[in-house]
């Protein structure tokens, strides 16, 4: 029997309707469109409005669209892994909630948390279940309602993040297409620069934690920026070297959308021109686990069977990584 690779056979994104523009942010904090655009590349982001709505609602919408476009029955899904930094609640997992919402009655489901690198970590984890022949249809969904943990009085973080979800269907491929290689890394000593202080077992929610705004993202931007530039560029270069890929061989770089300047530095290090870089940060901001599948979804019509695609991410933890994919299908143009 030939080697089985895990290949993406469909991708779908979902973003909520409400658009939070830089102009509107100017009314909330002391900032301006010029600063936000030049320092981050973000022009607007989407926000999930409405009581009782969480990341599962975003993820479920993406999966419902994915099942429809790939003509897949929800009952045929073996496993759903949800990468999220903003679970609906600590438990049950958001993946279980999503499975119920989409009718994936035969799937087992769990969450995976690796902050902004979660989608890559989940994709790599899921690929092993396919490569070993254990399962045939797996959905990896990145879903984050970042607005639920953003302090809209903190100008250094509220300008960056947005809400969204993206999902991919993974199936076996015996023609050498699909996921070829992954390099995944973490360094817990970086945790002090990017974290959410309260609400976990160390510091459960209390009046004091709420008063101190400890249920919002804390980020020390510059050390995170420096680590992100170095790590994302290094790991993307490394995966190219390990797989004998020149810049010409790479059809697309799909970077986590945290900051346009980080993305440009990564592309420069790889020697890949901007025309090969998926960039939609201006529309959605940093949707954490959704950035990479949202890019794949948006560019799906430009992808060709056999295209060499490099995914790269960096996030809280610190966590980072890169995945090399040979795209498995010709999209309908
Ligand atoms: O996805 C997970 C990983 N996260 C990241 O990769 C994010 C990495 N970090 C970044 O992208 C950047 O550090 C930020 C976008 C968060 C901040 O940009 P920066 O260029 O590092 O700005 P800074 O924090 O060094 O601040 C520079 C100046 C400061 O003013 P002073 O002290 O020089 O007078 C800030 O107070 O810009 C000021 N500033 C702002 N000004 C207008 C900070 N935020 C704003 C703002 N509008 N929103």
XYZ file of C-alpha atoms and ligand atoms in Angstrom:
381
model
C 0.000 0.000 0.000
C 1.312 3.462 -0.920
C 1.991 6.077 1.696
C -1.097 7.900 2.888
C -0.869 11.662 3.203
C -3.455 13.871 4.837
C -4.746 16.349 2.279
C -7.020 19.323 2.546
C -9.988 18.623 0.267
C -12.072 21.683 1.103
C -11.885 24.929 3.012
C -14.508 27.369 4.224
C -14.407 30.541 6.258
C -16.950 32.485 8.201
C -16.795 36.025 9.509
C -19.583 37.861 11.331
C -21.257 40.817 9.626
C -20.357 43.673 11.961
C -17.358 45.677 10.722
C -15.340 47.532 13.339
C -13.378 50.154 11.420
C -10.300 52.104 12.459
C -12.573 55.159 12.398
C -14.841 53.647 15.029
C -11.828 52.674 17.150
C -10.786 56.330 17.066
C -13.948 57.020 19.078
C -13.042 54.396 21.700
C -9.310 54.961 22.312
C -6.628 57.522 21.552
C -5.540 56.182 18.166
C -5.807 56.968 14.485
C -6.144 55.202 11.172
C -2.625 56.190 10.065
C -0.964 54.683 13.132
C -2.962 51.457 12.981
C -2.451 51.012 9.238
C 1.260 51.751 9.223
C 2.132 49.782 12.398
C -0.131 46.751 11.830
C -1.771 46.783 8.372
C -5.256 46.423 9.873
C -8.046 48.607 8.449
C -11.085 46.817 9.849
C -12.075 43.672 11.699
C -15.281 41.701 12.169
C -17.089 41.456 15.505
C -19.631 38.846 16.583
C -22.504 40.744 18.147
C -25.410 39.335 20.101
C -26.003 37.817 23.516
C -25.177 34.172 24.041
C -22.972 33.819 20.983
C -19.485 32.364 21.149
C -16.666 30.873 19.132
C -18.748 27.734 18.505
C -21.242 29.809 16.504
C -18.437 31.034 14.252
C -16.929 27.550 13.914
C -20.277 25.898 13.253
C -21.050 28.353 10.446
C -17.716 27.601 8.784
C -18.278 23.851 9.063
C -21.851 23.985 7.766
C -20.528 25.787 4.673
C -17.651 23.327 4.340
C -19.911 20.259 4.498
C -22.200 21.785 1.891
C -19.487 22.727 -0.595
C -17.672 19.386 -0.273
C -20.919 17.426 -0.442
C -20.088 15.732 2.835
C -22.600 14.378 5.304
C -22.034 15.541 8.888
C -22.551 11.957 10.023
C -19.475 10.857 8.044
C -17.067 13.055 10.007
C -14.821 10.959 12.276
C -13.196 13.728 14.278
C -13.461 17.486 14.832
C -10.527 19.334 16.351
C -11.240 22.929 17.282
C -8.261 25.229 17.697
C -9.347 28.137 19.839
C -8.053 30.612 22.388
C -11.581 31.709 23.253
C -13.571 28.553 24.011
C -17.286 29.039 24.675
C -16.520 27.845 28.209
C -13.736 25.875 29.895
C -15.744 22.702 29.404
C -17.400 21.122 27.558
C -15.006 21.690 24.714
C -16.038 24.065 21.958
C -15.451 21.195 19.528
C -18.167 19.151 21.284
C -20.544 22.098 21.110
C -19.758 22.585 17.421
C -20.197 18.874 16.656
C -23.643 19.055 18.201
C -24.532 22.227 16.273
C -23.544 20.747 12.908
C -24.952 17.265 13.520
C -21.617 15.426 13.489
C -23.143 12.627 15.527
C -20.401 10.066 14.864
C -17.422 12.321 15.457
C -15.385 12.543 18.598
C -14.309 16.091 19.242
C -11.841 18.027 21.287
C -10.193 21.432 21.563
C -6.548 22.208 21.085
C -5.019 25.337 22.533
C -1.810 26.825 21.218
C -2.903 30.460 20.916
C -2.246 31.822 17.407
C -0.387 28.658 16.356
C -3.337 26.456 17.285
C -4.557 25.879 13.753
C -1.150 24.564 12.663
C -0.762 22.388 15.752
C -4.277 20.980 15.191
C -3.687 20.415 11.483
C -0.509 18.478 12.208
C -2.193 16.454 14.971
C -5.147 15.619 12.731
C -2.864 14.616 9.867
C -1.456 11.757 11.970
C -4.885 10.152 12.336
C -5.194 10.174 8.535
C -1.616 9.082 7.774
C -1.950 6.058 10.063
C -5.172 5.050 8.327
C -7.134 5.464 11.554
C -9.690 7.953 10.207
C -10.908 9.095 6.786
C -12.639 12.425 7.344
C -11.458 14.969 9.872
C -12.404 18.608 10.238
C -9.948 21.051 11.733
C -11.608 24.322 12.625
C -9.966 27.477 13.940
C -12.549 29.650 15.685
C -12.079 32.695 17.852
C -14.323 35.363 19.262
C -11.358 37.534 20.218
C -13.688 40.432 21.038
C -14.667 38.466 24.171
C -11.166 38.896 25.662
C -10.176 42.272 24.192
C -10.130 45.367 26.386
C -11.602 48.129 24.224
C -9.889 50.730 26.383
C -6.405 49.280 25.664
C -5.204 50.873 22.433
C -2.251 48.532 22.062
C -4.401 45.398 21.712
C -7.924 46.426 20.688
C -6.735 47.591 17.288
C -5.321 44.218 16.305
C -7.870 41.509 16.979
C -11.075 40.409 15.270
C -13.543 37.512 15.265
C -13.772 34.732 12.704
C -13.519 31.041 11.896
C -12.130 28.817 9.185
C -12.414 25.081 8.670
C -10.717 22.492 6.478
C -11.686 18.945 5.597
C -8.806 16.464 5.745
C -8.922 13.215 3.799
C -6.398 10.562 2.739
C -4.366 11.080 -0.428
C -2.243 8.389 -2.033
C -0.811 10.503 -4.863
C 1.824 12.221 -2.781
C -0.277 15.370 -2.302
C -1.319 16.959 0.977
C 0.690 17.637 4.111
C 4.364 16.909 3.504
C 6.145 18.191 6.575
C 5.630 20.147 9.776
C 7.925 21.898 12.213
C 6.197 22.867 15.448
C 7.852 24.582 18.390
C 7.069 26.099 21.764
C 8.904 28.040 24.455
C 6.978 28.575 27.666
C 9.405 31.210 28.887
C 7.672 33.610 26.476
C 4.380 33.297 28.349
C 4.999 36.408 30.415
C 4.738 38.624 27.317
C 1.357 37.432 26.044
C -1.287 35.890 28.271
C -4.622 36.114 29.983
C -3.979 36.442 33.686
C -7.197 35.279 35.318
C -10.009 32.826 34.817
C -7.821 29.724 34.942
C -6.939 27.502 37.895
C -4.134 29.761 39.137
C -6.365 32.795 39.462
C -10.056 31.956 39.289
C -12.468 34.764 38.497
C -13.206 37.091 41.385
C -14.326 40.672 41.906
C -10.651 41.589 42.229
C -9.662 39.987 38.904
C -12.504 41.753 37.159
C -11.637 45.097 38.712
C -8.013 44.601 37.612
C -9.156 43.759 34.042
C -7.353 40.442 34.213
C -9.795 38.655 31.931
C -8.482 40.564 28.945
C -5.452 39.892 26.754
C -2.211 41.159 28.188
C 0.462 41.758 25.567
C 3.884 43.341 25.793
C 3.975 44.103 22.081
C 7.650 44.640 21.316
C 9.145 41.399 22.705
C 6.305 39.495 21.045
C 6.961 41.317 17.780
C 10.693 40.535 17.877
C 10.153 36.863 18.731
C 7.466 36.557 16.049
C 9.679 37.998 13.303
C 12.603 35.751 14.201
C 10.663 32.558 14.865
C 8.303 32.706 11.916
C 11.103 33.595 9.512
C 13.474 30.941 10.927
C 10.974 28.117 10.870
C 9.744 28.953 7.370
C 13.327 29.023 6.117
C 14.025 25.734 7.884
C 11.081 23.917 6.326
C 12.181 25.123 2.876
C 15.729 23.871 3.462
C 14.560 20.524 4.845
C 12.400 19.973 1.780
C 14.844 21.376 -0.811
C 12.462 24.148 -1.756
C 13.764 27.284 -3.415
C 11.743 30.498 -3.329
C 10.722 29.749 -6.944
C 9.314 26.392 -5.872
C 6.988 28.031 -3.347
C 3.627 28.980 -4.850
C 2.184 30.585 -1.726
C 3.121 31.656 1.772
C 0.135 31.568 4.115
C 1.222 33.457 7.213
C -0.645 33.982 10.456
C -2.054 37.512 10.221
C -0.783 39.238 13.368
C 1.022 42.203 11.906
C 1.777 43.086 8.291
C 5.373 43.926 9.220
C 5.939 40.437 10.684
C 4.547 38.891 7.503
C 6.768 41.013 5.260
C 9.851 40.074 7.280
C 9.004 36.376 6.966
C 8.503 36.655 3.203
C 11.793 38.537 2.846
C 13.687 35.846 4.740
C 12.158 33.167 2.499
C 12.967 35.227 -0.581
C 9.315 35.005 -1.592
C 7.801 38.008 -3.395
C 4.746 39.772 -1.997
C 2.642 38.503 -4.900
C 2.924 35.024 -3.381
C 1.912 36.070 0.122
C -1.677 35.724 1.267
C -2.531 38.872 3.167
C -5.995 39.828 4.359
C -5.118 41.392 7.702
C -6.546 44.705 6.472
C -10.053 43.189 6.423
C -10.103 40.871 9.409
C -7.217 41.804 11.726
C -5.794 39.012 13.865
C -8.468 36.342 14.223
C -5.980 34.098 16.079
C -6.814 30.492 15.099
C -8.842 31.523 12.062
C -6.271 33.575 10.147
C -4.708 30.754 8.125
C -7.906 28.937 7.074
C -9.521 32.305 6.283
C -6.624 33.008 3.897
C -6.871 29.573 2.270
C -10.605 30.111 1.869
C -10.176 33.502 0.276
C -7.435 32.347 -2.103
C -8.921 28.900 -2.782
C -9.875 29.788 -6.364
C -6.267 30.639 -7.171
C -4.801 27.397 -5.862
C -3.773 24.596 -8.197
C -3.193 20.907 -7.644
C 0.463 20.361 -6.770
C 1.113 23.936 -5.572
C 3.745 24.074 -2.842
C 2.257 26.025 0.033
C 3.989 27.048 3.254
C 1.846 27.833 6.287
C 3.535 29.711 9.129
C 2.381 30.981 12.506
C 3.551 32.450 15.785
C 1.594 33.039 18.955
C 1.258 33.074 22.696
C 3.111 30.404 24.623
C 5.312 31.160 22.805
C 4.273 28.724 20.107
C 5.242 28.735 16.460
C 5.581 26.521 13.461
C 5.420 25.900 9.773
C 3.686 23.303 7.611
C 4.513 22.405 4.008
C 1.557 21.300 1.892
C 1.240 20.175 -1.697
C -2.230 21.417 -2.559
C -4.418 18.466 -3.508
C -7.077 19.816 -5.855
C -7.737 22.274 -8.640
C -10.241 24.812 -7.489
C -13.078 25.891 -9.698
C -11.902 29.100 -11.318
O -0.718 36.934 17.118
C -0.070 36.724 18.331
C 1.235 37.365 18.370
N 1.116 38.802 18.442
C 1.858 39.566 17.653
O 2.549 39.049 16.811
C 1.836 41.039 17.872
C 3.239 41.555 17.926
N 3.346 42.966 18.277
C 2.937 43.935 17.460
O 2.379 43.679 16.416
C 3.258 45.353 17.839
O 4.145 45.356 18.927
C 2.027 46.227 18.176
C 1.183 46.446 16.952
C 1.186 45.543 19.262
C 2.478 47.573 18.688
O 3.291 48.197 17.725
P 4.725 48.769 18.105
O 5.268 49.326 16.889
O 5.497 47.690 18.787
O 4.340 49.919 19.100
P 4.828 50.158 20.589
O 4.060 49.303 21.514
O 6.317 50.121 20.661
O 4.383 51.649 20.798
C 4.983 52.727 20.053
C 4.257 54.007 20.401
C 4.059 54.215 21.890
O 4.118 55.600 22.132
P 5.429 56.270 22.745
O 5.681 55.585 24.055
O 6.511 56.003 21.730
O 5.047 57.701 22.874
C 2.661 53.725 22.135
O 2.059 54.314 23.255
O 2.934 53.938 19.824
C 1.986 54.163 20.864
N 0.783 53.385 20.560
C -0.213 53.850 19.810
N -0.410 55.026 19.207
C -1.553 55.196 18.514
C 0.509 52.116 20.934
N -0.679 51.761 20.432
C -1.141 52.818 19.735
C -2.319 53.034 18.999
N -2.478 54.234 18.389
N -3.278 52.094 18.854
